[in-house]
Amino acid sequence: MPISYPLPDTIDPSRLPRHIAIIMDGNGRWAKQHKLQIALGHRAGTENLREIIRNCSDIGVKALSLYAFSTENWNRSKSEVDALMQLILDFFDSEIDELCEKRVHITILGDKAGLPDTQRVTLEAAEQRTAANDGLYLNIAVNYGGRAELVRAAKALCAEVQKGSLSLDQIDEQAFSDRLYTGGMPDVDLLIRTSGEMRLSNFLLYQCSYAEFIFPEKLWPDFHVPDLHECIRVYQSRDRRYGARRAEE
Ligand code: FPP
């Protein structure tokens, strides 16, 4: 039976981040620290993932985006790429029933056409099976690049203008945002990157425009629900001004 983690008193449940994005960094260093093969570091990084997803769904976060595999990750060794692809399959096979029960809505961010057939079919099936669900939006970025996502949205708009179904005047920030993989979801409020690295690495470039960034030192497999709650607490302590001055200034 999974442990359930209620929100601590230090967090205001009425001001939760609506959309949390996580760059799950540090699996390789974790494996090295434990004298294990890198694949086992990634495997460890799917164990805590389950509790993080479950908790986001339980506490009422609207969207959770996870960076599982970037377009640059193809440049890693074949054995590491194979291990990551297998883990993604295993994850969906083992989790899909519970995710459905929790009414989680799965969206794959990235170019599914560039994936091996088995992965593509599994990911598409998960999207279809959860399409009508109204719970947490769970976005898994696989074969994803933020710049490529922006180019794709620009092309979609151009194609609609060319076809005559959209006029140039109708192109605004909302229209652009609607053509992203995350169309219809709130922008990212909180971006977490574990392992102390402080980079965005081409993740959700448009959606993170006003996100608060938090960079915990812990390696991803060591990051658990209490660490997520601490990030939310820090997020709530930040003063989000969106370019404006504080009221008293
Ligand atoms: C970065 O750590 C992590 C990745 C490239 C992959 C993240 C994938 C998972 C946690 C598992 C698969 C995901 C799902 C949704 C099933 P790194 O290897 O770059 O770490 P390092 O910087 O310490 O080497």
Tab-separated table of C-alpha atoms in Angstrom, residues 3-5 51-61 102 136:
chain	number	residue	atom	x	y	z
A	3	ILE	CA	2.222	5.869	1.798
A	4	SER	CA	-0.074	8.863	1.484
A	5	TYR	CA	1.403	12.272	2.208
A	51	GLU	CA	4.764	8.706	-5.554
A	52	ILE	CA	5.308	12.208	-6.984
A	53	ILE	CA	2.595	11.726	-9.631
A	54	ARG	CA	0.207	10.191	-7.101
A	55	ASN	CA	0.745	13.067	-4.677
A	56	CYS	CA	0.263	15.776	-7.319
A	57	SER	CA	-3.008	14.104	-8.247
A	58	ASP	CA	-4.080	13.767	-4.579
A	59	ILE	CA	-3.327	17.362	-3.550
A	60	GLY	CA	-5.040	18.877	-6.598
A	61	VAL	CA	-2.218	20.148	-8.823
A	102	LYS	CA	-7.313	8.470	-10.592
A	136	LEU	CA	-4.416	15.702	-13.232
